PDB file of C-alpha atoms in Angstrom:
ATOM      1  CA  UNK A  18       4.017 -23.845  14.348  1.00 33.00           C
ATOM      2  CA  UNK A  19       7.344 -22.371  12.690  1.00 34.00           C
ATOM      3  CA  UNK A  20       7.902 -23.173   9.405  1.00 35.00           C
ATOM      4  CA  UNK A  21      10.956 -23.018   7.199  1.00 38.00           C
ATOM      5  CA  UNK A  22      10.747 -22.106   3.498  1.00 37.00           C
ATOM      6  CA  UNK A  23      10.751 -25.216   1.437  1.00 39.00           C
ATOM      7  CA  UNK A  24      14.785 -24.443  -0.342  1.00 43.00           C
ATOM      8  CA  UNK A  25      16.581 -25.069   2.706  1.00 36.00           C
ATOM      9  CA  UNK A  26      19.460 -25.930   0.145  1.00 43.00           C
ATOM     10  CA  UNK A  27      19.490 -22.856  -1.267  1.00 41.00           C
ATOM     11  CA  UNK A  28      22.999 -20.957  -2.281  1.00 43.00           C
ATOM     12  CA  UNK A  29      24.784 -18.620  -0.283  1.00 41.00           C
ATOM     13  CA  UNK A  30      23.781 -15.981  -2.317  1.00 43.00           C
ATOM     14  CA  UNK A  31      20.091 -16.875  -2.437  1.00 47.00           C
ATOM     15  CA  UNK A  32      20.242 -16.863   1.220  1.00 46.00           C
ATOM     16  CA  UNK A  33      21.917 -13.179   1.171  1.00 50.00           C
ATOM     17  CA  UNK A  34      20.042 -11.481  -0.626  1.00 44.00           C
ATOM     18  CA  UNK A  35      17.017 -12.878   1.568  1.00 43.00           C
ATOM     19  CA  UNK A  36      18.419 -11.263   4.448  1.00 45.00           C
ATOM     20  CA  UNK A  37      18.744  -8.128   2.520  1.00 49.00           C
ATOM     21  CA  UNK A  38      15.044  -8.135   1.530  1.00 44.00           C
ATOM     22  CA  UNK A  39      13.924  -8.590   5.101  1.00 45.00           C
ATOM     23  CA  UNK A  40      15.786  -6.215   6.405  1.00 48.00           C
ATOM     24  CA  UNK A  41      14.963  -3.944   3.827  1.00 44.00           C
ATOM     25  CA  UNK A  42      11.051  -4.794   4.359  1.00 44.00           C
ATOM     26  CA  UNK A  43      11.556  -4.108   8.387  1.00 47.00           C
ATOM     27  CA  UNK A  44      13.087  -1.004   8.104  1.00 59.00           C
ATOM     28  CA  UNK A  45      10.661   0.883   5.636  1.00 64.00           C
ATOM     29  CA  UNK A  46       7.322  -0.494   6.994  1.00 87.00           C
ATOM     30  CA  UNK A  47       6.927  -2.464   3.935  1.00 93.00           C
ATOM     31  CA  UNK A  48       4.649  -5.836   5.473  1.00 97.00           C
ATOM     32  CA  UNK A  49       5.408  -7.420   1.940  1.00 98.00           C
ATOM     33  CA  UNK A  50       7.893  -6.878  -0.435  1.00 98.00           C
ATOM     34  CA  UNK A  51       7.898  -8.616  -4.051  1.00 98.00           C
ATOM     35  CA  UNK A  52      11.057  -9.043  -5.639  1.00 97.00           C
ATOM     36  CA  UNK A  53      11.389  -9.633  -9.118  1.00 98.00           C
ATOM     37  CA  UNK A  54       8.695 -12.703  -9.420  1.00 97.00           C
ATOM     38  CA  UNK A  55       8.804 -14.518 -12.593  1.00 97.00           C
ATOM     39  CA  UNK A  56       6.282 -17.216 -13.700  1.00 97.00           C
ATOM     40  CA  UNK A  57       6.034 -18.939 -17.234  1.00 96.00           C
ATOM     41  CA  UNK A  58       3.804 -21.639 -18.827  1.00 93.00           C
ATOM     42  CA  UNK A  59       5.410 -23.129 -21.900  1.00 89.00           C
ATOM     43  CA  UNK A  60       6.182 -20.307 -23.876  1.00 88.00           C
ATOM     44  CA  UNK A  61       4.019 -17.436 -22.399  1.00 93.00           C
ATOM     45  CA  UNK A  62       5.195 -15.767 -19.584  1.00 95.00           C
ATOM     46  CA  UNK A  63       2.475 -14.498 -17.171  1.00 96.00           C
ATOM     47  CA  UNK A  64       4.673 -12.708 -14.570  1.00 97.00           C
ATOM     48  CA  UNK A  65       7.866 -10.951 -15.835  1.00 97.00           C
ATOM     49  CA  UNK A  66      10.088  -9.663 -13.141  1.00 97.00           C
ATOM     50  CA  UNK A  67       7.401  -8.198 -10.629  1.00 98.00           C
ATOM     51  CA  UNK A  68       8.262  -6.014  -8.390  1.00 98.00           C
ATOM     52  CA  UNK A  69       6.587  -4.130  -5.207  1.00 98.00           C
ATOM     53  CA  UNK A  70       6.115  -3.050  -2.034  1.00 97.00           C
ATOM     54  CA  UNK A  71       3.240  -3.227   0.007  1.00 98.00           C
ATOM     55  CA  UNK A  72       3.173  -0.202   3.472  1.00 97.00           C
ATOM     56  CA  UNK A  73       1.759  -1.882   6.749  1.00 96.00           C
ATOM     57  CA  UNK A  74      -1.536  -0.047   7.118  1.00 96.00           C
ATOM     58  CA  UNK A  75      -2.524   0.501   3.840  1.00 96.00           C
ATOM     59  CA  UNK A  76      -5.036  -0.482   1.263  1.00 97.00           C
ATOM     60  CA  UNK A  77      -2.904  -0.909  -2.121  1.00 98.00           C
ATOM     61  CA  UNK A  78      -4.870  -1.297  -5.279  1.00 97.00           C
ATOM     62  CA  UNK A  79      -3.357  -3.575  -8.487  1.00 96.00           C
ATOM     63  CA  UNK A  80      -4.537  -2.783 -11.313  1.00 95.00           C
ATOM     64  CA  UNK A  81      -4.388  -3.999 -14.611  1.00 93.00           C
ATOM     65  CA  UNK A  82      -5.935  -4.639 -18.399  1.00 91.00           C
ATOM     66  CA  UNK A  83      -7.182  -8.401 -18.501  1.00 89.00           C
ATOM     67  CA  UNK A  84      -4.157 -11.030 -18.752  1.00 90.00           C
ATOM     68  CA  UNK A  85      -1.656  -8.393 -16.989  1.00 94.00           C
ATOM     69  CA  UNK A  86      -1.189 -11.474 -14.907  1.00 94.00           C
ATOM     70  CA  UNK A  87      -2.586  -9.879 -11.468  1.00 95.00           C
ATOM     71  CA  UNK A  88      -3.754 -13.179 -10.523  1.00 92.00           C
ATOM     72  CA  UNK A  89      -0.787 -14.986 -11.068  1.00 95.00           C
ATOM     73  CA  UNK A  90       0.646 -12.805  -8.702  1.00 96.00           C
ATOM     74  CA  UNK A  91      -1.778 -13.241  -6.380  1.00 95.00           C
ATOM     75  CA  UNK A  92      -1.096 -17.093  -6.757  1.00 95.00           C
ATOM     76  CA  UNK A  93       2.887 -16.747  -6.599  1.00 96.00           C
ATOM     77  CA  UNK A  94       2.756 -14.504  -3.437  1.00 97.00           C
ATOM     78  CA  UNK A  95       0.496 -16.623  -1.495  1.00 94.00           C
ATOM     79  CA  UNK A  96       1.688 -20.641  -2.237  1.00 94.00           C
ATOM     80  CA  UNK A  97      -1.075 -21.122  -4.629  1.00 94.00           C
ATOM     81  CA  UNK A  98       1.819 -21.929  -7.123  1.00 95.00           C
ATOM     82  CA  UNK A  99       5.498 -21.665  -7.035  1.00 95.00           C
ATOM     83  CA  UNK A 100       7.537 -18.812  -9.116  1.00 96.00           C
ATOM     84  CA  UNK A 101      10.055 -19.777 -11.496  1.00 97.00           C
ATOM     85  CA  UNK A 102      11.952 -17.148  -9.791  1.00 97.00           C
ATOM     86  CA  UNK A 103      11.941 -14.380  -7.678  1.00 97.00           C
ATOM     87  CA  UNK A 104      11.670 -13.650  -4.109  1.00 97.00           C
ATOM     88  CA  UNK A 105       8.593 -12.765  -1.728  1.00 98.00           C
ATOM     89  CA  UNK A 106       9.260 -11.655   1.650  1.00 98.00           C
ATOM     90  CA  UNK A 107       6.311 -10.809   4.335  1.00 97.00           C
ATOM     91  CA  UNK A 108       6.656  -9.183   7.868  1.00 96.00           C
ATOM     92  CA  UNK A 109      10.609 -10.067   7.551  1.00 95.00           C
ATOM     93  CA  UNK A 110      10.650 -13.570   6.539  1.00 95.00           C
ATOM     94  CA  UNK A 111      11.192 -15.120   3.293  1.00 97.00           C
ATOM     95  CA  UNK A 112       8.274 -17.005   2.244  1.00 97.00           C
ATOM     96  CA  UNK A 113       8.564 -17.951  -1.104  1.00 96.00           C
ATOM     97  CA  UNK A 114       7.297 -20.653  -2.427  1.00 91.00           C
ATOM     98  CA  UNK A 115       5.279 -21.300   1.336  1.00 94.00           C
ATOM     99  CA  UNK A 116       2.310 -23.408   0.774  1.00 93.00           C
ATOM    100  CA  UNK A 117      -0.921 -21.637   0.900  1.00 91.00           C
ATOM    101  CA  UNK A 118      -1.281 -23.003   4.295  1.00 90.00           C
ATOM    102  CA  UNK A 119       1.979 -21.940   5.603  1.00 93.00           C
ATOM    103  CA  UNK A 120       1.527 -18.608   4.222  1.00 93.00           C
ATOM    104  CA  UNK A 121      -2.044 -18.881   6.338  1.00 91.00           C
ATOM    105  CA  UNK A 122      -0.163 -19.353   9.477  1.00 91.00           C
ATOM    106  CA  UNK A 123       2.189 -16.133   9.000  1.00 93.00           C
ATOM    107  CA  UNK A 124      -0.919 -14.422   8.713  1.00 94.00           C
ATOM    108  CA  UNK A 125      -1.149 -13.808   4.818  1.00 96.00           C
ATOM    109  CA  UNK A 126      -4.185 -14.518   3.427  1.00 94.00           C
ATOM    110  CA  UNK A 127      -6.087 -14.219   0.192  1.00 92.00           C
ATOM    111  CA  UNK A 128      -9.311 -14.131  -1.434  1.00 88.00           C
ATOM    112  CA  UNK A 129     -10.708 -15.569  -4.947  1.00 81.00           C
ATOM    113  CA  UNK A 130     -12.860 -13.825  -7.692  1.00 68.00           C
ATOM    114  CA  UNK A 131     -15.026 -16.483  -7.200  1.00 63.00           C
ATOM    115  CA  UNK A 132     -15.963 -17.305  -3.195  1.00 66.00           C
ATOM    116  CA  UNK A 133     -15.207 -21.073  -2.096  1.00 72.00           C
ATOM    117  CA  UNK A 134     -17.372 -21.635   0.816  1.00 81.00           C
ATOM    118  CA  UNK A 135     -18.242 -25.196   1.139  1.00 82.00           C
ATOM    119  CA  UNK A 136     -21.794 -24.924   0.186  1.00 87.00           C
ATOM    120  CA  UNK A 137     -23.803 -27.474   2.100  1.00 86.00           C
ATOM    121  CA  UNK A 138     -22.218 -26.485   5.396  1.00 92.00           C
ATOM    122  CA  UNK A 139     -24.008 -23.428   7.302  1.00 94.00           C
ATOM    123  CA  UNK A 140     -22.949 -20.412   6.886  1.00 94.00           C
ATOM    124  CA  UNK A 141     -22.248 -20.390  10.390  1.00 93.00           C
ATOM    125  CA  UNK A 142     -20.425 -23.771   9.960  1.00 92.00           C
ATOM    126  CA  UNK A 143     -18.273 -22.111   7.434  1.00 91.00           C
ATOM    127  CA  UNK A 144     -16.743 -19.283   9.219  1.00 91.00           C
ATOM    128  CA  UNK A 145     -16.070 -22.070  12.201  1.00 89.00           C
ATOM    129  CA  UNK A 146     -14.041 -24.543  10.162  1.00 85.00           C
ATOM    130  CA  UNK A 147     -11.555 -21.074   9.405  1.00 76.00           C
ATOM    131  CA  UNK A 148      -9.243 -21.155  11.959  1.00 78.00           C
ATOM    132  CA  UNK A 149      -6.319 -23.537  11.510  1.00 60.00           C
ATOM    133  CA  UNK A 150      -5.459 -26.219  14.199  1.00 56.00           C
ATOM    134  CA  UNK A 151      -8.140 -26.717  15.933  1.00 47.00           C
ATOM    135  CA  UNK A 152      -8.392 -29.268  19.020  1.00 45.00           C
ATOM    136  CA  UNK A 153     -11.167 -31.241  17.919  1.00 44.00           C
ATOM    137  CA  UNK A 154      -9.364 -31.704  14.230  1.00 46.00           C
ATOM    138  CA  UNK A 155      -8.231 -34.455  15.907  1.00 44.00           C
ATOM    139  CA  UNK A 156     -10.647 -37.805  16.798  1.00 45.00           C
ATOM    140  CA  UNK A 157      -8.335 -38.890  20.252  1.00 40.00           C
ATOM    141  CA  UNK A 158      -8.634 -35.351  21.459  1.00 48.00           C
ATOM    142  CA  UNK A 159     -12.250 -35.365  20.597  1.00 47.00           C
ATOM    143  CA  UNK A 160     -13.210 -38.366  22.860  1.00 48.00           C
ATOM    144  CA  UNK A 161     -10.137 -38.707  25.184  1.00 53.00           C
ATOM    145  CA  UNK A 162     -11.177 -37.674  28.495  1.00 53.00           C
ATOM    146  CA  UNK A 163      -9.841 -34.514  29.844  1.00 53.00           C
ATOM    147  CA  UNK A 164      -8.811 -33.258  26.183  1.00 54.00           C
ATOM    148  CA  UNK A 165     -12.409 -33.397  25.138  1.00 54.00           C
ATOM    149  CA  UNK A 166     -13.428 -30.702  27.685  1.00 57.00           C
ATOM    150  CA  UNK A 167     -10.537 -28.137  25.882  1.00 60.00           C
ATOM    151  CA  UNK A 168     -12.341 -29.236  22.347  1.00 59.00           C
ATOM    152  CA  UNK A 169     -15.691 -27.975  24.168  1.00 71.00           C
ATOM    153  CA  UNK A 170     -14.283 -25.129  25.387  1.00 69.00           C
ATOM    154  CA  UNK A 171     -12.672 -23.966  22.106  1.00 65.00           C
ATOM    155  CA  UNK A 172     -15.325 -25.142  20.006  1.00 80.00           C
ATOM    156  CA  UNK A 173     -18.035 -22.808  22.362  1.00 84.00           C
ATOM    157  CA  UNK A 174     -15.043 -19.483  21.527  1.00 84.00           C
ATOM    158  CA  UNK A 175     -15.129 -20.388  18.318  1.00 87.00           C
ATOM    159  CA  UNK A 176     -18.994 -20.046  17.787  1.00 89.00           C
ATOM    160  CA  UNK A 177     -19.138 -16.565  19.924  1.00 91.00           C
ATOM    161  CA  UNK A 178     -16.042 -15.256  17.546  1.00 90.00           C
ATOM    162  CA  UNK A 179     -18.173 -16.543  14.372  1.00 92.00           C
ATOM    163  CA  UNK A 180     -21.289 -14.823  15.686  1.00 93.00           C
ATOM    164  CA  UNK A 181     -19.311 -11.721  16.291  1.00 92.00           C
ATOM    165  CA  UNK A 182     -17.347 -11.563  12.469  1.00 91.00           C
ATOM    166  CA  UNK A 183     -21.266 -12.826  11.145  1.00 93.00           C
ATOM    167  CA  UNK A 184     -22.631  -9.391  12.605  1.00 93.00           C
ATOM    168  CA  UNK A 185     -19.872  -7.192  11.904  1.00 90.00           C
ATOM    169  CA  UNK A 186     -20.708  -7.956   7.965  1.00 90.00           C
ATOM    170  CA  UNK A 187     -24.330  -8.166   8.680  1.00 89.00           C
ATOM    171  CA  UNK A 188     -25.029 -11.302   7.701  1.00 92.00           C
ATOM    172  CA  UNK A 189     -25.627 -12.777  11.381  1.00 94.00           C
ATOM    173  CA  UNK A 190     -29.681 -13.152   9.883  1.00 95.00           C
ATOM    174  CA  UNK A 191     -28.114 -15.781   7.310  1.00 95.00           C
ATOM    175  CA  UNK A 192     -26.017 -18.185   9.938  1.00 95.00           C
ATOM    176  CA  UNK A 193     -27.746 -21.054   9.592  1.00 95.00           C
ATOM    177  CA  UNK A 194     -28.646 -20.702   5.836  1.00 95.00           C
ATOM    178  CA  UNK A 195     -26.525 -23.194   3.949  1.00 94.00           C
ATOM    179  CA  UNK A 196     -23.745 -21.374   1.808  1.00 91.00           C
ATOM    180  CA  UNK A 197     -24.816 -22.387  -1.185  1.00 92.00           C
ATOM    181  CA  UNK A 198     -27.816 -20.393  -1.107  1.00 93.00           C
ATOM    182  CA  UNK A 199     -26.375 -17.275  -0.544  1.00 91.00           C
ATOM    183  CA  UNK A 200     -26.209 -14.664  -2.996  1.00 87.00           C
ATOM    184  CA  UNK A 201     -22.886 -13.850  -5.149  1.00 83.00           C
ATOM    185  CA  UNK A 202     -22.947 -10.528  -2.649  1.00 83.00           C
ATOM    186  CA  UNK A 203     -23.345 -12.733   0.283  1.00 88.00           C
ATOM    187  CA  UNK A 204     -21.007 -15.371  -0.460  1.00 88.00           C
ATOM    188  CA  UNK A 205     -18.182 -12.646  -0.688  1.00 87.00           C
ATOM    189  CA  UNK A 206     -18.974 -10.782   2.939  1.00 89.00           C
ATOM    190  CA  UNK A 207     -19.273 -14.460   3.863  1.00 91.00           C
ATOM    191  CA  UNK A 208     -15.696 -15.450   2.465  1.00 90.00           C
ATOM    192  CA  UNK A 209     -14.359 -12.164   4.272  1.00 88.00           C
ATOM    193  CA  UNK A 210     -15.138 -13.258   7.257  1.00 91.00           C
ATOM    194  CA  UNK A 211     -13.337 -16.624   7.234  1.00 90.00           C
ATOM    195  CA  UNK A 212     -11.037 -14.815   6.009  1.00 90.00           C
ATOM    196  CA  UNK A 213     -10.577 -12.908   9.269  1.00 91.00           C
ATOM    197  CA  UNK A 214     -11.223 -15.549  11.259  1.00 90.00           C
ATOM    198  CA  UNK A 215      -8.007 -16.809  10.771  1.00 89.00           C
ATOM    199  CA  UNK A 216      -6.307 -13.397  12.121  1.00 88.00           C
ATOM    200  CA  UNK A 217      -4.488 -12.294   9.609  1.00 93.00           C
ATOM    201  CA  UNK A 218      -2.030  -9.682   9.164  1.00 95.00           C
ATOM    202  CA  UNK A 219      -2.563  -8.932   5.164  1.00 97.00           C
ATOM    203  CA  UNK A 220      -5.444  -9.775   3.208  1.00 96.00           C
ATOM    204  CA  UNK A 221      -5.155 -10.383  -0.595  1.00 96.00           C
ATOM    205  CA  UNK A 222      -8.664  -9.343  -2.229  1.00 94.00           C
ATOM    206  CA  UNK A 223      -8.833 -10.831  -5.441  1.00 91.00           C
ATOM    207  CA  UNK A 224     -11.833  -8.242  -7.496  1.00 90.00           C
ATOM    208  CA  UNK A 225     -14.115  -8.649  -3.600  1.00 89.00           C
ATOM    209  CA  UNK A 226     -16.448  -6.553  -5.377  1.00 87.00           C
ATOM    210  CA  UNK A 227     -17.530  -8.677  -8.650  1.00 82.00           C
ATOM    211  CA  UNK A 228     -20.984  -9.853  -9.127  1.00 76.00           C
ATOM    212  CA  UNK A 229     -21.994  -7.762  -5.481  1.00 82.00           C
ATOM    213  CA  UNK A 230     -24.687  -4.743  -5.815  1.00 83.00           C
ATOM    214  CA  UNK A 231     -24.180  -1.563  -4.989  1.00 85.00           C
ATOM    215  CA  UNK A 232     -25.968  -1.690  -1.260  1.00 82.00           C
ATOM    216  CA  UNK A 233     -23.235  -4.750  -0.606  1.00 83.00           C
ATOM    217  CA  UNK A 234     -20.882  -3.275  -2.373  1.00 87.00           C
ATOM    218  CA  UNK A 235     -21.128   0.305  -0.270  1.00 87.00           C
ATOM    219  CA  UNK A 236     -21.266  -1.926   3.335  1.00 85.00           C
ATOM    220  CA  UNK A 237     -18.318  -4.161   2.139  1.00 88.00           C
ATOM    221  CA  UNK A 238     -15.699  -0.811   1.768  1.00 92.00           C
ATOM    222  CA  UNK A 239     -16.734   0.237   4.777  1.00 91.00           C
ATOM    223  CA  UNK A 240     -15.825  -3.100   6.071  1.00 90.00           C
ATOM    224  CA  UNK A 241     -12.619  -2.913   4.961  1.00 93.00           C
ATOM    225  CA  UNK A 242     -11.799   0.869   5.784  1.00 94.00           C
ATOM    226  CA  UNK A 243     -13.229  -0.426   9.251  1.00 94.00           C
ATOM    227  CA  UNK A 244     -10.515  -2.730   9.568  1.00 93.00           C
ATOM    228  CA  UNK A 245      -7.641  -0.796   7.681  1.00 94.00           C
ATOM    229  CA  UNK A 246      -8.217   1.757  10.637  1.00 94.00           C
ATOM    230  CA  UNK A 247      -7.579  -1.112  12.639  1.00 93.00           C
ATOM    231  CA  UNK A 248      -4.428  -2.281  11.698  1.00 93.00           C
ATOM    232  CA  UNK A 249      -5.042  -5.046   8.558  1.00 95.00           C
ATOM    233  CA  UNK A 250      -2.641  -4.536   5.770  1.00 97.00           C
ATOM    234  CA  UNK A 251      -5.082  -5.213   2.197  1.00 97.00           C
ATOM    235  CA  UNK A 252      -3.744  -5.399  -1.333  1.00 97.00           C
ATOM    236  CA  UNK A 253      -6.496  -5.391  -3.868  1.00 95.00           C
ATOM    237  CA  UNK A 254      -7.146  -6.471  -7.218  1.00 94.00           C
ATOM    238  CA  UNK A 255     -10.346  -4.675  -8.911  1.00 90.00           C
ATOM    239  CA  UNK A 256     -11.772  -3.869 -11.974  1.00 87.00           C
ATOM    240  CA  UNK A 257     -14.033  -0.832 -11.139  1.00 89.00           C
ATOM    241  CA  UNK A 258     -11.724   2.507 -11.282  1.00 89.00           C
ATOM    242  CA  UNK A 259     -13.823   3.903  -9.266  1.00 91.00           C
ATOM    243  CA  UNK A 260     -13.293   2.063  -6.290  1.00 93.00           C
ATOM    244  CA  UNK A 261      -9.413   1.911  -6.823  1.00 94.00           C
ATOM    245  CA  UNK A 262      -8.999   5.674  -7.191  1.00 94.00           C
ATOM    246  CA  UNK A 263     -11.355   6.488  -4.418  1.00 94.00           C
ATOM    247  CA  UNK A 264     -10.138   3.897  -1.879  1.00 96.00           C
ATOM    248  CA  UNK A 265      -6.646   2.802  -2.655  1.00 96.00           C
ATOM    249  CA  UNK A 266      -3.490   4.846  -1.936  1.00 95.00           C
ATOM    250  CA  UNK A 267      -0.934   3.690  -3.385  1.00 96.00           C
ATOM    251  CA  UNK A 268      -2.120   2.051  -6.870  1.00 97.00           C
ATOM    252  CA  UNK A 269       0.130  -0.611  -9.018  1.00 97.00           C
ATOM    253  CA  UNK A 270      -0.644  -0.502 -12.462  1.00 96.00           C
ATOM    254  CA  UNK A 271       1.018  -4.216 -14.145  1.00 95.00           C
ATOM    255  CA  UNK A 272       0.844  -4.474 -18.170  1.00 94.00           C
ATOM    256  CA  UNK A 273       2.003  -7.956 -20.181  1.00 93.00           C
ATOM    257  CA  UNK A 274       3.484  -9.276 -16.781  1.00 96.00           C
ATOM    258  CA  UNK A 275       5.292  -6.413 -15.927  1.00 96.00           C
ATOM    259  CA  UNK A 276       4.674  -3.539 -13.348  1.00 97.00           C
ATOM    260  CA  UNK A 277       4.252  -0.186 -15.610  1.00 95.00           C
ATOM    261  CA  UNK A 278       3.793   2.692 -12.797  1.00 94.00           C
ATOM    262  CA  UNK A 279       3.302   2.417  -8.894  1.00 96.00           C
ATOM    263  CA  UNK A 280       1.916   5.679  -6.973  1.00 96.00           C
ATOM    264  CA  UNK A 281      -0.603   7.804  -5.897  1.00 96.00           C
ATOM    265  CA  UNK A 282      -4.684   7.438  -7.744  1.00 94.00           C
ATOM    266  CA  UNK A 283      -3.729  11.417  -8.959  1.00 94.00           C
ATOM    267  CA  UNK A 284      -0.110  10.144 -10.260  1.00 94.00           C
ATOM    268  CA  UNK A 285      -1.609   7.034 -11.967  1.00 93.00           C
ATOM    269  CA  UNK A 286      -4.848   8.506 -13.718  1.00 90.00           C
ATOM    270  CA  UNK A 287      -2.747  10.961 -15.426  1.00 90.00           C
ATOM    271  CA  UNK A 288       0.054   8.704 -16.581  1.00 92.00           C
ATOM    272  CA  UNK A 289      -0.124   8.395 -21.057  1.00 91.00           C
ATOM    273  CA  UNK A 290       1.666   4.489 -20.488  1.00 91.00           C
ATOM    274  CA  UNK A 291      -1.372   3.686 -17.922  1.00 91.00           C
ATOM    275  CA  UNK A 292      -3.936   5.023 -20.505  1.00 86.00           C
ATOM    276  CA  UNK A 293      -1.705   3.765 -23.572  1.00 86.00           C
ATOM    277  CA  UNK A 294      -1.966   0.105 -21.612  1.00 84.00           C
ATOM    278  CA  UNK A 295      -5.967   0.304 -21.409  1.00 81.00           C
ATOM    279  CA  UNK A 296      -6.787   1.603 -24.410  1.00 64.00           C
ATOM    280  CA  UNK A 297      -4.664  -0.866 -26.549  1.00 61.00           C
ATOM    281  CA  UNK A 298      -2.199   0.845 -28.125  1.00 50.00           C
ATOM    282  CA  UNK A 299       1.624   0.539 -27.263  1.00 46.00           C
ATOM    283  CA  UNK A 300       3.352   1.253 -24.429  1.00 43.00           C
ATOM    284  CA  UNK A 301       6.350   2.950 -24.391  1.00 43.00           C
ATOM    285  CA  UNK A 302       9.159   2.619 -22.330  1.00 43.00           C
TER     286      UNK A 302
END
């Protein structure tokens, strides 16, 4: 289903400088570009004129001191809320201020530092219910003649695509375990792959790593450089320096709302303002 973004009303100008952005993002191999996204609550403002690009093929790290406003980000780019301002445009089309489900269906996805599987559903169950419009969604289809043999027929697809995303993370052993009795490791390989079962383009990993031990931690990057190689497009938010300097090329460092330095793991590390902005003191411009 196409959908339009939600301003249809939108100025002249507005709709301008949205051509300009997705031409811009087409012609560099950016799959997302952020354009100055601004986000306030009362009198604190969480995002203050972000701005990025994201390469097709990559695996860009965003990094950050707590209350940088990563998150937010996260929330503005994919519908989770609405930016005061600012512009997001992925694979060439304007998307701002796309529900989460919209942004779903243009393939960008996200994670959430805590996993939201429903947990009395298998985990089998769970990757299933993933992909968006399914035939049997609907009760007619499900018990009109004719219709009902498609549901079958999807529904048995489904399950073999589910069985095959369950063993590529290795948790195949778990599939009819309910979700809620999966470890905090577990749940996150399992919210991976509904993620993928919904075919993205771009995945946004919001800290995928948190609360998972090093065995899980070790099979999930290879996971992910697994499918990188493949063609996914992942931005990722992460705590451990470690994992950002030794995985991600390029890194985006924000600070108080703002982006402070985008570039390589060397070109970061050695920056004083990056530094400056985790050890507290001030930054300077």
């Amino acid at each position: 289903m196409t959908t339009a973004p939600p301003d249809a009303d939108a100025d002249a100008s507005d709709g301008d400088s949205a051509v300009d952005a997705a031409e811009r993002s087409t012609e560099d191999g950016s799959l997302l570009e952020v354009q100055n996204l601004r986000k306030s609550y009362g009198g604190i403002t969480a995002v203050d004129g972000v701005t990025f690009d994201v390469t097709a093929g990559s695996m860009t790290g965003l990094i950050g001191p707590n209350g940088a406003g990563k998150s937010t980000t996260f929330d503005l780019i994919t519908g989770v809320q609405e930016p005061d301002s600012g512009q997001v445009v992925f694979d060439g089309t304007d998307v701002t201020g796309f529900r989460p489900y919209q942004a779903v269906e243009r393939g960008l996805v996200r994670t959430f530092q805590i996993a939201r599987e429903l947990d009395e559903m298998t985990v089998l169950e769970n990757v299933m219910l993933a992909p968006q419009d399914q035939v049997g969604e609907k009760l007619w289809r499900s018990v009109t003649p004719g219709v009902r043999d498609g549901v079958i027929a999807q529904e048995t697809e489904l399950r073999e695509r589910a069985w095959d995303m369950l063993d590529f993370f290795e948790i195949d052993h778990l599939a009819e375990e309910e979700a809620g009795s999966l470890s905090g490791g577990q749940r996150k390989l399992l919210e991976m792959a509904r993620v993928l079962m919904t075919d993205p383009d771009m995945v946004l990993l919001d800290e995928p790593l948190a609360g998972v031990n090093p065995s899980l931690e070790e099979k999930l990057l290879e996971r992910l450089h697994e499918l990188r190689d493949d063609g996914y497009t992942f931005l990722l938010v992460e705590h451990d320096m470690d994992v950002i300097m030794n995985h991600c090329d390029p890194v985006i460092v924000m600070h108080q709302g703002q982006v402070l330095v985008t570039g390589s793991p060397e070109t970061v590390q050695n920056d004083e303002r990056v530094l400056e902005a985790y050890l507290g003191g001030e930054v300077e411009e």
